[in-house]
Amino acid sequence: MSSLHPFTVRTALILCVVCFVILALTVIAEFFIYRHGQFGIDESFCFNAWYGFVACVALVAVSRLIGLVLKRPDTYYDR
Amino acid sequence: MTASILLPPALPLFLGAALLTIARGRLRAAVMLLAPLVALAMVWLVPDTNAGITGFLGYDLIIVRGDRLSRWFGTVFAIMAFAGGLFALNQESRLEAVAAQVYAGGALGVVFAGDLLTTFVFWEIMALASTVVVWSAGGASRAAGFRYLLIHLLGGVLLMIGSAGEAQATGSLAFNVMAPDTAARWLILAGFLINAGAPPLSAWIPDAYPQSSYSGMVVLSAFTTKTAVYVLLRGFPGAEVLIWVGLYMVFYGIVYAILENDMRRILAYSIVNQVGFMVAGIGIGTELALNGAASHAFAHIVYKALLLMSAGSVLYMTGKSKCTELGGLFRSMPLTAISGIVGALAISAFPLTSGFVTKSMISDAAGQERLMLVWFLLAAGSAGVFLHAGIKFPWFVFFQRDSGLRPSDPPVNMRAAMLLFSFLCILLGVAPGVLYRWLPFGASYEPYTADHVVTQLQLLLFSGLAFFMLLGLLRRTPTVTLDFDWLYRRAGVALASGVTRAAHVAWRNFAAGMRGMVDEILSGISILARRGILARAQDSGTMAMVAVAMLAVYLVVEFVR
């Protein structure tokens, strides 16, 4: 990444900070709204935040495992 | 036999297709744009009625059935045919333009068909026309298109057998709500599900669609799978098996898209994923869930076409489709990038986009029905959509590293089509009432509660966090991922050629053995013929003795009897 212009790095840093601020805002917003769930656990604090995160980590992990077995070079069917 | 007159909305598209075989220049452009608009007008002019032929071979055929559900799908199909035509105006393949209009006409025919036979006829028209759309790209599309055709002919055969069984059992071809409770109905269901991309035959979508041209895949993404959603809504609402089929499709699409490198194949897998949400909603079967499935189909056609227009523009301008060869294109293709991002936000169901006001109906219906596992899986699936399509597609194509490519935005007609559908994605998200007014089933829905907006933002943004934290694990590799199609592309071929070879060897051995035997017999006969007892000359006395002996044997036998 050393070839990037410093402006790009700075922009990326600012973008990162902005993203984390937005993430924090969605969490803080939860104090100001009435949460209504169906099953109990989905009413717990920040349920959607951690559930979305964990679901994605799990999906990536499962995909990598499946990929270990089923991935082939993209010329596989050309032979 | 009597017929009531009501022109089917598919008609202008079929006539348009006929004109397109000879039209050139401005006339061609006019037909490509006007035929879908005339069809749209006719969709809205269809009254709540059944029109068709009574007493055809003893059955009543309903060519045009007008109700809220058929007009709902008819509307979005006509809009799609228009935008697809606009995007494809500069497509040089005459064949593709013709096939695309026949294909759209077939889809309109299915959604207005009121009986199984009419449904079947339009179903097969779609199968053939869409195969031609794939083929018109030439090159590698030939083989993929042929595999595609075989799968859809199989689906058509299942549908035909099922319909025949249904007609025999009930004495009617009427296509209404049915439960999967007889073998015939299971066959009909299987035929429908093949077109939806359900397991195990999902691979035809990522196999064939990405082989079509930059404009071909835009129309392909819309019609086949969504007519399947329509017929499932019409025929099998509340069939519980569909919940699990749908959930499988949701996660299949995510996992394979995560592993995929080709941008259009990523979007093809994501079609399976999105149709999975709709199929699961149909399985839940409450009015809210069915409205969710129908409206999600509407929204999906628009944003998926938009995503594929964006990807198609990249393919058109660069000739490349693999993430490993793309990146950084936002600099020179700003409009294409923004359209792709709007489509990505809509498919991820961000607030203020069309996906937000449609998809949540399905998971809310699961919640209301206390289907806890289904609800949690749908939520995980929603997070996964953002991961595999919402960020992955725009990130790897338009950002990521700088690939050094500097293509400009595509020609004006393609930009106009993208702007139109970007506008629609946002309009439906900002003013969902436009859509909700015409919902085909009874339930009403309010998407913009503070609770819903905040929880959805949390779910998506933290999925985004996971994406960037796991970016190392998501790095693209030039690979494909094996699927069930391996069975007919590799195992089946190996088995067939093995059997052929074995049969060939066996036949050769058998033939050699037979020839040896025949030779032996022939040589035996020739020995007898030359030196054998029958070949010798006998004197007449001996012959008389032989005749007397035979006569004696005959007399004895006769006497004993």
XYZ file of C-alpha atoms in Angstrom:
640
model
C 0.000 0.000 0.000
C 3.076 2.272 0.088
C 2.510 3.348 -3.510
C -0.716 5.134 -2.576
C -0.738 8.882 -2.472
C -0.832 10.167 1.141
C -4.115 11.898 0.370
C -5.726 8.513 -0.229
C -4.419 7.175 3.062
C -5.693 10.231 4.880
C -9.074 9.906 3.163
C -9.233 6.268 4.123
C -8.480 7.132 7.741
C -11.194 9.772 7.805
C -13.631 7.308 6.224
C -12.747 4.746 8.891
C -13.393 7.224 11.691
C -16.686 8.267 10.100
C -17.744 4.622 9.811
C -16.995 3.932 13.458
C -18.907 7.040 14.490
C -21.917 5.816 12.504
C -21.638 2.366 14.093
C -21.560 3.992 17.532
C -24.569 6.161 16.637
C -26.693 3.143 15.707
C -25.868 1.644 19.102
C -26.542 4.881 20.996
C -29.830 5.325 19.132
C -31.105 2.234 20.838
C -31.431 4.170 24.125
C -33.982 6.464 22.545
C -36.357 4.012 20.909
C -38.908 1.487 22.015
C -37.654 -1.991 21.087
C -40.217 -4.620 20.335
C -39.164 -8.196 19.612
C -40.918 -11.510 19.243
C -38.738 -13.973 21.082
C -37.144 -12.210 24.077
C -33.511 -12.468 23.088
C -34.071 -10.259 20.069
C -35.133 -7.496 22.473
C -31.808 -7.621 24.327
C -29.451 -4.666 24.030
C -27.738 -4.383 20.650
C -28.985 -7.795 19.598
C -28.952 -6.939 15.888
C -25.457 -5.504 16.050
C -23.767 -8.538 17.521
C -26.029 -11.006 15.725
C -25.240 -9.458 12.323
C -21.556 -9.481 13.122
C -21.494 -13.057 14.398
C -23.646 -14.289 11.505
C -21.221 -12.825 8.982
C -18.159 -14.238 10.720
C -19.846 -17.646 10.818
C -20.847 -17.409 7.146
C -17.325 -16.503 6.081
C -15.893 -19.335 8.200
C -18.319 -21.887 6.764
C -17.647 -20.635 3.236
C -13.903 -20.993 3.717
C -14.376 -24.555 4.949
C -16.600 -25.439 1.994
C -14.127 -23.685 -0.276
C -11.326 -25.917 0.997
C -13.149 -28.928 -0.364
C -14.959 -27.578 -3.428
C -12.777 -24.831 -4.902
C -11.081 -25.544 -8.223
C -9.106 -23.428 -10.683
C -11.526 -21.483 -12.890
C -10.313 -23.423 -15.919
C -11.604 -26.637 -14.314
C -14.470 -27.228 -16.725
C -12.525 -26.056 -19.786
C -10.286 -29.100 -19.762
C -66.118 -24.425 -28.385
C -66.625 -20.755 -27.609
C -64.114 -18.014 -27.067
C -64.411 -14.711 -25.265
C -62.295 -11.891 -26.602
C -59.711 -10.259 -24.370
C -56.299 -9.555 -25.834
C -53.495 -10.995 -23.707
C -50.911 -8.397 -22.584
C -48.180 -10.651 -23.989
C -49.416 -9.928 -27.512
C -47.590 -6.616 -28.177
C -44.318 -8.236 -27.137
C -44.786 -11.169 -29.509
C -45.745 -8.792 -32.322
C -42.784 -6.606 -31.393
C -40.480 -9.605 -31.569
C -41.782 -10.420 -35.041
C -41.118 -6.827 -36.139
C -37.645 -6.902 -34.619
C -36.627 -9.691 -36.969
C -36.626 -7.142 -39.810
C -36.612 -3.690 -38.172
C -33.453 -1.617 -38.191
C -32.293 1.722 -36.848
C -34.917 3.965 -35.302
C -37.778 1.584 -35.988
C -35.911 -1.138 -34.080
C -35.353 1.187 -31.116
C -38.985 2.267 -31.195
C -40.226 -1.328 -31.145
C -37.867 -2.290 -28.323
C -39.192 0.551 -26.180
C -42.831 0.854 -27.229
C -43.871 -2.801 -27.247
C -43.245 -3.139 -23.460
C -45.076 0.145 -22.807
C -48.109 -1.005 -24.782
C -47.935 -4.267 -22.822
C -47.831 -2.277 -19.573
C -50.936 -0.363 -20.575
C -52.693 -3.614 -21.480
C -51.728 -5.141 -18.130
C -53.548 -2.323 -16.410
C -56.553 -2.598 -18.696
C -57.143 -6.263 -17.850
C -60.282 -6.382 -15.703
C -60.935 -8.856 -12.880
C -62.106 -11.616 -15.160
C -61.390 -14.924 -16.822
C -61.273 -14.983 -20.597
C -60.400 -17.854 -22.841
C -61.714 -20.851 -24.708
C -64.292 -23.190 -23.221
C -64.508 -26.771 -24.320
C -61.074 -27.110 -25.911
C -60.556 -30.905 -26.028
C -63.019 -31.069 -23.159
C -61.166 -28.558 -20.988
C -61.647 -24.868 -20.284
C -58.597 -22.816 -21.152
C -58.218 -19.423 -19.482
C -55.776 -17.394 -21.565
C -56.233 -14.207 -19.550
C -57.041 -14.238 -15.853
C -57.103 -10.754 -14.387
C -56.641 -10.211 -10.665
C -54.379 -8.226 -8.342
C -51.645 -10.881 -8.300
C -51.383 -11.232 -12.072
C -51.448 -7.462 -12.616
C -48.791 -7.064 -9.905
C -46.319 -9.352 -11.658
C -47.447 -8.188 -15.101
C -46.620 -4.600 -14.164
C -43.093 -5.290 -13.035
C -42.431 -7.606 -15.995
C -43.537 -4.934 -18.463
C -41.428 -2.276 -16.715
C -38.499 -4.689 -16.790
C -38.969 -5.409 -20.495
C -38.881 -1.663 -21.140
C -35.721 -1.018 -19.106
C -34.066 -4.144 -20.508
C -34.835 -2.894 -24.030
C -33.487 0.560 -23.222
C -30.274 -0.908 -21.832
C -29.908 -3.176 -24.881
C -30.572 -0.542 -27.567
C -26.931 -0.661 -28.656
C -26.801 -4.454 -28.552
C -25.782 -5.518 -32.038
C -27.206 -9.023 -31.834
C -30.529 -8.992 -33.639
C -31.229 -12.467 -32.317
C -30.936 -11.373 -28.705
C -33.359 -8.477 -29.119
C -35.948 -10.764 -30.723
C -35.484 -13.528 -28.154
C -35.619 -11.075 -25.246
C -39.035 -9.789 -26.347
C -40.405 -13.291 -26.870
C -39.026 -14.185 -23.447
C -40.720 -11.204 -21.778
C -43.930 -12.052 -23.643
C -43.743 -15.618 -22.344
C -43.369 -14.320 -18.792
C -46.419 -12.062 -19.212
C -48.283 -15.027 -20.678
C -47.545 -17.152 -17.600
C -48.715 -14.555 -15.088
C -52.025 -14.099 -16.895
C -52.605 -17.797 -17.637
C -55.519 -19.206 -15.684
C -55.034 -22.901 -16.389
C -52.174 -25.377 -16.306
C -52.023 -26.003 -20.065
C -51.764 -22.315 -20.969
C -49.197 -21.916 -18.194
C -47.225 -24.813 -19.661
C -47.259 -23.382 -23.184
C -45.922 -19.981 -22.083
C -43.538 -21.744 -19.695
C -41.934 -23.569 -22.626
C -41.879 -20.419 -24.775
C -39.868 -18.802 -21.979
C -37.501 -21.794 -21.771
C -36.774 -21.697 -25.503
C -36.543 -17.908 -25.811
C -34.257 -17.561 -22.791
C -31.979 -20.263 -24.181
C -31.698 -18.235 -27.387
C -30.880 -15.140 -25.300
C -28.013 -17.105 -23.728
C -26.876 -18.506 -27.086
C -26.885 -15.163 -28.841
C -23.692 -14.261 -26.958
C -21.883 -16.962 -28.983
C -18.659 -18.649 -27.896
C -18.731 -20.426 -24.546
C -22.433 -19.699 -24.193
C -23.268 -22.583 -26.541
C -22.453 -25.364 -24.088
C -23.838 -23.509 -21.071
C -27.012 -22.663 -22.981
C -27.458 -26.293 -23.912
C -27.137 -27.400 -20.285
C -29.590 -24.632 -19.377
C -32.058 -25.870 -21.976
C -31.841 -29.469 -20.748
C -32.620 -28.445 -17.162
C -35.604 -26.381 -18.263
C -36.940 -29.065 -20.569
C -36.761 -31.423 -17.590
C -38.745 -28.884 -15.556
C -41.256 -28.594 -18.386
C -41.666 -32.367 -18.581
C -42.311 -32.583 -14.827
C -44.868 -29.787 -15.123
C -46.561 -31.504 -18.071
C -46.778 -34.910 -16.345
C -48.072 -33.271 -13.191
C -50.659 -31.250 -15.091
C -51.868 -34.347 -16.938
C -52.204 -36.196 -13.633
C -54.052 -33.261 -12.102
C -56.433 -33.058 -15.055
C -57.117 -36.774 -14.866
C -57.745 -36.704 -11.112
C -59.906 -33.579 -10.952
C -61.283 -33.342 -14.492
C -60.137 -29.741 -14.672
C -57.018 -27.897 -15.746
C -57.785 -24.858 -13.570
C -54.691 -23.444 -11.909
C -55.585 -22.384 -8.398
C -54.302 -22.944 -4.872
C -53.409 -26.588 -4.335
C -51.592 -28.452 -1.588
C -48.753 -30.844 -2.425
C -50.849 -33.890 -1.505
C -50.784 -36.052 -4.635
C -47.943 -37.326 -6.800
C -49.178 -35.143 -9.674
C -49.080 -32.008 -7.541
C -45.610 -32.822 -6.246
C -44.481 -33.065 -9.870
C -46.030 -29.678 -10.646
C -44.281 -28.250 -7.584
C -40.970 -29.794 -8.681
C -41.362 -28.308 -12.162
C -41.978 -24.861 -10.662
C -39.064 -25.186 -8.242
C -36.591 -26.054 -10.991
C -37.263 -22.638 -12.524
C -36.869 -21.008 -9.116
C -33.324 -22.362 -8.849
C -34.180 -24.623 -5.912
C -31.825 -27.376 -4.755
C -30.383 -29.579 -6.027
C -30.647 -27.909 -9.455
C -29.559 -24.359 -8.619
C -26.355 -24.358 -10.622
C -28.015 -23.546 -13.951
C -28.315 -19.892 -12.854
C -24.598 -19.203 -12.236
C -23.693 -21.600 -15.067
C -25.741 -20.117 -17.912
C -26.665 -16.509 -17.098
C -23.111 -15.137 -16.820
C -22.348 -16.623 -20.256
C -24.926 -14.352 -21.864
C -24.079 -10.907 -23.221
C -23.762 -7.726 -21.120
C -27.405 -6.935 -21.826
C -28.716 -10.505 -21.998
C -28.166 -11.256 -18.335
C -30.149 -8.173 -17.322
C -33.359 -9.594 -18.773
C -32.501 -13.193 -17.876
C -32.230 -12.259 -14.198
C -35.795 -11.014 -14.124
C -38.212 -13.418 -15.743
C -37.561 -17.129 -15.234
C -37.025 -17.160 -11.472
C -39.733 -14.592 -10.801
C -42.386 -16.374 -12.871
C -41.487 -19.369 -10.678
C -42.137 -17.203 -7.617
C -45.439 -16.161 -9.186
C -46.665 -19.712 -9.868
C -45.606 -20.809 -6.371
C -47.583 -17.883 -4.926
C -50.541 -18.849 -7.062
C -50.385 -22.591 -6.544
C -48.652 -23.468 -3.295
C -48.970 -20.715 -0.673
C -48.371 -22.106 2.797
C -46.715 -25.351 1.640
C -44.360 -25.822 4.572
C -41.646 -27.558 2.575
C -41.052 -24.243 0.800
C -39.811 -22.615 4.017
C -36.892 -25.018 4.189
C -36.232 -25.023 0.461
C -36.153 -21.222 0.609
C -33.799 -21.103 3.584
C -31.438 -23.527 1.873
C -31.406 -21.249 -1.173
C -30.709 -18.203 1.015
C -27.551 -19.727 2.479
C -26.476 -21.552 -0.658
C -26.469 -18.227 -2.483
C -24.451 -16.500 0.226
C -21.790 -19.205 0.609
C -21.206 -19.659 -3.117
C -21.204 -15.919 -3.758
C -18.605 -15.405 -1.024
C -16.345 -17.941 -2.748
C -16.944 -16.599 -6.264
C -14.577 -14.426 -8.279
C -16.623 -13.456 -11.370
C -18.828 -10.408 -10.627
C -21.719 -11.610 -12.733
C -21.565 -15.065 -11.170
C -21.627 -13.406 -7.742
C -24.835 -11.672 -8.783
C -26.196 -14.934 -10.216
C -25.707 -16.702 -6.899
C -27.357 -13.779 -5.223
C -30.450 -14.337 -7.406
C -30.781 -17.776 -5.791
C -30.288 -16.153 -2.397
C -32.993 -13.535 -2.975
C -35.494 -15.950 -4.502
C -34.857 -18.060 -1.385
C -36.330 -15.275 0.773
C -39.418 -15.212 -1.460
C -39.835 -19.002 -1.495
C -39.522 -19.075 2.314
C -42.172 -16.343 2.521
C -44.519 -18.360 0.309
C -43.947 -21.343 2.612
C -44.869 -19.271 5.689
C -48.062 -18.543 3.832
C -49.773 -15.812 5.907
C -51.130 -12.820 4.005
C -48.259 -10.683 5.282
C -45.698 -13.281 4.183
C -47.288 -13.626 0.731
C -47.379 -9.851 0.336
C -43.741 -9.891 1.385
C -42.838 -12.492 -1.233
C -44.747 -10.674 -3.989
C -43.409 -7.226 -3.161
C -39.890 -8.547 -2.664
C -40.111 -10.082 -6.133
C -41.122 -6.662 -7.472
C -38.295 -4.834 -5.708
C -35.817 -7.589 -6.531
C -36.447 -7.460 -10.269
C -35.633 -3.756 -10.246
C -32.511 -3.746 -8.064
C -31.105 -6.983 -9.464
C -31.506 -5.669 -12.993
C -29.832 -2.455 -11.833
C -26.904 -4.388 -10.346
C -26.550 -6.379 -13.556
C -26.766 -3.208 -15.658
C -23.908 -1.838 -13.581
C -21.927 -5.078 -13.961
C -22.937 -5.257 -17.634
C -21.639 -1.722 -18.193
C -18.306 -2.711 -16.663
C -18.187 -5.806 -18.862
C -19.193 -3.762 -21.931
C -16.532 -1.110 -21.345
C -13.667 -3.319 -20.131
C -14.456 -6.801 -21.445
C -13.587 -8.107 -17.989
C -15.760 -9.758 -15.405
C -13.419 -11.170 -12.773
C -12.886 -9.367 -9.472
C -9.214 -10.308 -9.621
C -8.887 -8.229 -12.814
C -11.090 -5.302 -11.749
C -10.988 -2.615 -9.073
C -10.823 1.152 -8.691
C -13.321 1.831 -11.484
C -15.258 4.464 -9.496
C -12.816 7.120 -10.736
C -13.706 6.807 -14.387
C -17.196 5.245 -14.192
C -18.895 7.350 -11.510
C -22.456 6.852 -12.725
C -22.017 3.103 -13.114
C -20.479 2.951 -9.635
C -23.285 4.970 -8.055
C -25.926 2.828 -9.784
C -24.176 -0.299 -8.553
C -24.095 1.105 -5.024
C -27.797 2.046 -5.125
C -28.607 -1.470 -6.287
C -26.344 -2.905 -3.597
C -28.011 -0.827 -0.881
C -31.443 -1.898 -2.143
C -30.592 -5.598 -2.215
C -29.216 -5.263 1.305
C -32.511 -3.653 2.400
C -31.050 -0.375 3.665
C -33.680 2.117 4.868
C -34.874 4.449 2.095
C -34.388 1.744 -0.553
C -36.882 -0.689 -2.031
C -35.500 -3.807 -0.320
C -36.155 -2.302 3.113
C -39.883 -1.908 2.585
C -40.374 -5.397 1.117
C -38.071 -8.024 2.622
C -38.878 -7.288 6.267
C -42.491 -8.306 5.661
C -41.282 -11.883 5.296
C -39.258 -11.998 8.515
C -41.965 -10.110 10.418
C -44.466 -12.722 9.244
C -42.134 -15.439 10.559
C -42.022 -13.583 13.882
C -45.799 -13.277 14.066
C -46.155 -16.994 13.398
C -43.663 -17.686 16.216
C -41.327 -19.476 13.814
C -38.254 -18.747 15.904
C -35.659 -20.745 13.973
C -36.938 -19.398 10.661
C -36.808 -15.836 11.967
C -33.230 -16.174 13.207
C -32.081 -17.793 9.980
C -33.746 -15.078 7.884
C -32.006 -12.408 9.990
C -28.644 -14.139 9.507
C -29.447 -14.365 5.797
C -30.182 -10.630 5.657
C -26.809 -9.919 7.243
C -25.226 -12.284 4.720
C -26.833 -10.464 1.779
C -24.991 -7.293 2.675
C -21.806 -9.311 3.011
C -21.945 -11.226 -0.296
C -23.644 -8.728 -2.612
C -24.144 -5.433 -0.812
C -20.491 -4.715 -0.137
C -18.650 -7.377 -2.042
C -19.841 -6.439 -5.537
C -19.231 -2.656 -5.370
C -16.094 -3.044 -3.280
C -14.217 -5.455 -5.523
C -15.342 -3.861 -8.787
C -15.300 -0.130 -8.074
C -12.896 0.251 -5.144
C -10.452 -2.295 -3.714
C -7.083 -1.725 -5.425
C -6.523 0.306 -8.577
C -6.593 -2.101 -11.498
C -5.203 0.589 -13.800
C -8.300 0.380 -16.023
C -9.810 3.754 -16.941
C -13.009 3.008 -18.877
C -15.591 5.748 -19.124
C -19.273 5.380 -18.298
C -21.220 3.452 -20.957
C -23.300 4.963 -23.812
C -26.279 7.170 -23.074
C -29.016 4.535 -23.375
C -27.290 2.327 -20.816
C -26.817 5.276 -18.475
C -30.496 6.190 -18.870
C -31.597 2.649 -17.996
C -29.434 2.686 -14.873
C -30.747 6.090 -13.818
C -34.334 4.952 -14.304
C -33.907 1.877 -12.116
C -31.812 3.730 -9.503
C -34.676 6.190 -9.276
C -37.207 3.356 -8.905
C -35.154 1.665 -6.139
C -35.164 4.877 -4.134
C -38.734 5.896 -4.992
C -40.129 2.588 -3.712
C -38.007 2.935 -0.575
C -38.974 6.540 0.140
C -42.628 6.262 -0.834
C -43.602 2.630 -0.220
C -47.266 3.621 -0.419
C -46.920 3.630 -4.213
C -46.283 -0.081 -3.984
C -48.428 -0.999 -0.983
C -51.594 0.362 -2.604
C -51.570 -2.502 -5.069
C -50.413 -5.343 -2.801
C -52.085 -8.557 -4.000
C -53.046 -9.923 -0.581
C -54.972 -8.396 2.305
C -52.365 -7.570 4.940
C -51.049 -4.030 5.428
C -47.576 -3.124 6.643
C -45.669 -0.180 8.156
C -41.920 -0.425 7.487
C -40.709 2.867 8.946
C -40.830 2.390 12.698
C -37.880 3.693 14.731
C -37.320 0.168 16.024
C -37.151 -1.334 12.555
C -34.863 1.350 11.118
C -32.378 1.221 13.978
C -32.235 -2.578 14.238
C -31.841 -2.946 10.479
C -29.026 -0.380 10.420
C -27.283 -2.200 13.259
C -27.612 -5.551 11.517
C -26.233 -4.229 8.235
C -23.513 -1.913 9.475
C -22.038 -4.495 11.816
C -22.110 -6.968 8.942
C -20.118 -4.354 7.055
C -17.678 -4.183 9.953
C -17.293 -7.958 9.762
C -16.632 -7.689 6.009
C -13.758 -5.259 6.414
C -12.322 -7.094 9.409
C -12.361 -10.361 7.444
C -11.198 -8.831 4.182
C -8.072 -10.994 4.239
C -10.211 -14.121 4.274
C -12.400 -12.783 1.484
C -9.576 -12.093 -0.956
C -10.569 -13.204 -4.438
C -8.896 -16.168 -6.053
C -9.260 -17.237 -9.695
C -11.378 -20.250 -8.804
C -14.791 -21.768 -9.323
C -16.661 -23.735 -6.671
C -18.028 -27.165 -7.478
C -21.770 -27.593 -7.243
C -24.341 -30.264 -8.021
C -23.803 -29.523 -11.713
C -20.502 -31.397 -11.291
C -22.697 -34.505 -11.367
C -23.785 -33.868 -14.954
C -20.749 -31.960 -16.163
C -18.071 -34.330 -14.842
C -19.358 -37.465 -13.089
C -22.170 -38.032 -15.571
C -19.867 -37.496 -18.539
C -17.226 -39.801 -17.027
C -19.876 -42.420 -16.298
C -21.354 -42.144 -19.775
C -17.995 -42.371 -21.526
C -16.980 -45.227 -19.202
C -20.159 -47.119 -20.000
C -19.692 -46.401 -23.705
C -16.123 -47.670 -23.602
C -17.084 -50.798 -21.643
C -19.987 -51.469 -23.994
C -17.666 -50.997 -26.950
C -15.135 -53.518 -25.594
C -17.880 -55.962 -24.630
C -19.431 -55.682 -28.088
C -16.099 -56.224 -29.784
C -15.430 -59.341 -27.692
C -18.956 -60.594 -28.246
C -18.721 -59.993 -31.966
C -15.337 -61.722 -32.155
C -16.718 -64.695 -30.184
C -19.781 -64.918 -32.379
C -17.700 -64.717 -35.506
C -15.498 -67.563 -34.212
C -18.556 -69.676 -33.472
C -20.104 -69.033 -36.847
C -16.785 -69.851 -38.508
C -16.627 -73.122 -36.605
C -20.169 -74.080 -37.557
C -19.554 -73.156 -41.157
C -16.332 -75.093 -41.310
C -18.135 -78.051 -39.666
C -20.841 -77.884 -42.308
C -18.294 -77.654 -45.052
C -16.515 -80.727 -43.677
C -19.812 -82.584 -43.657
C -20.527 -81.276 -47.085
C -17.245 -82.424 -48.529
C -16.402 -85.628 -46.618
C -19.413 -86.316 -44.391
C -21.732 -89.283 -44.533
C -24.484 -87.342 -46.270
C -22.118 -86.067 -48.913
C -21.095 -89.508 -50.144
C -22.735 -91.198 -53.087
C -24.923 -94.174 -51.983
C -26.102 -97.148 -54.044
C -29.861 -97.565 -54.556
C -30.040 -100.831 -52.540
C -28.834 -99.130 -49.404
C -31.328 -96.321 -49.976
C -34.179 -98.817 -50.296
C -33.114 -100.446 -46.986
C -33.122 -97.068 -45.286
C -36.611 -96.320 -46.661
C -37.941 -99.693 -45.443
C -36.433 -99.149 -41.978
C -38.077 -95.708 -41.725
C -41.419 -97.161 -42.796
C -41.115 -99.886 -40.132
C -40.382 -97.304 -37.413
C -43.388 -95.313 -38.567
C -45.688 -98.406 -38.424
C -44.462 -99.308 -34.922
C -45.022 -95.782 -33.673
C -48.490 -95.682 -35.219
C -49.358 -99.077 -33.716
C -48.225 -98.121 -30.217
C -50.271 -94.936 -30.395
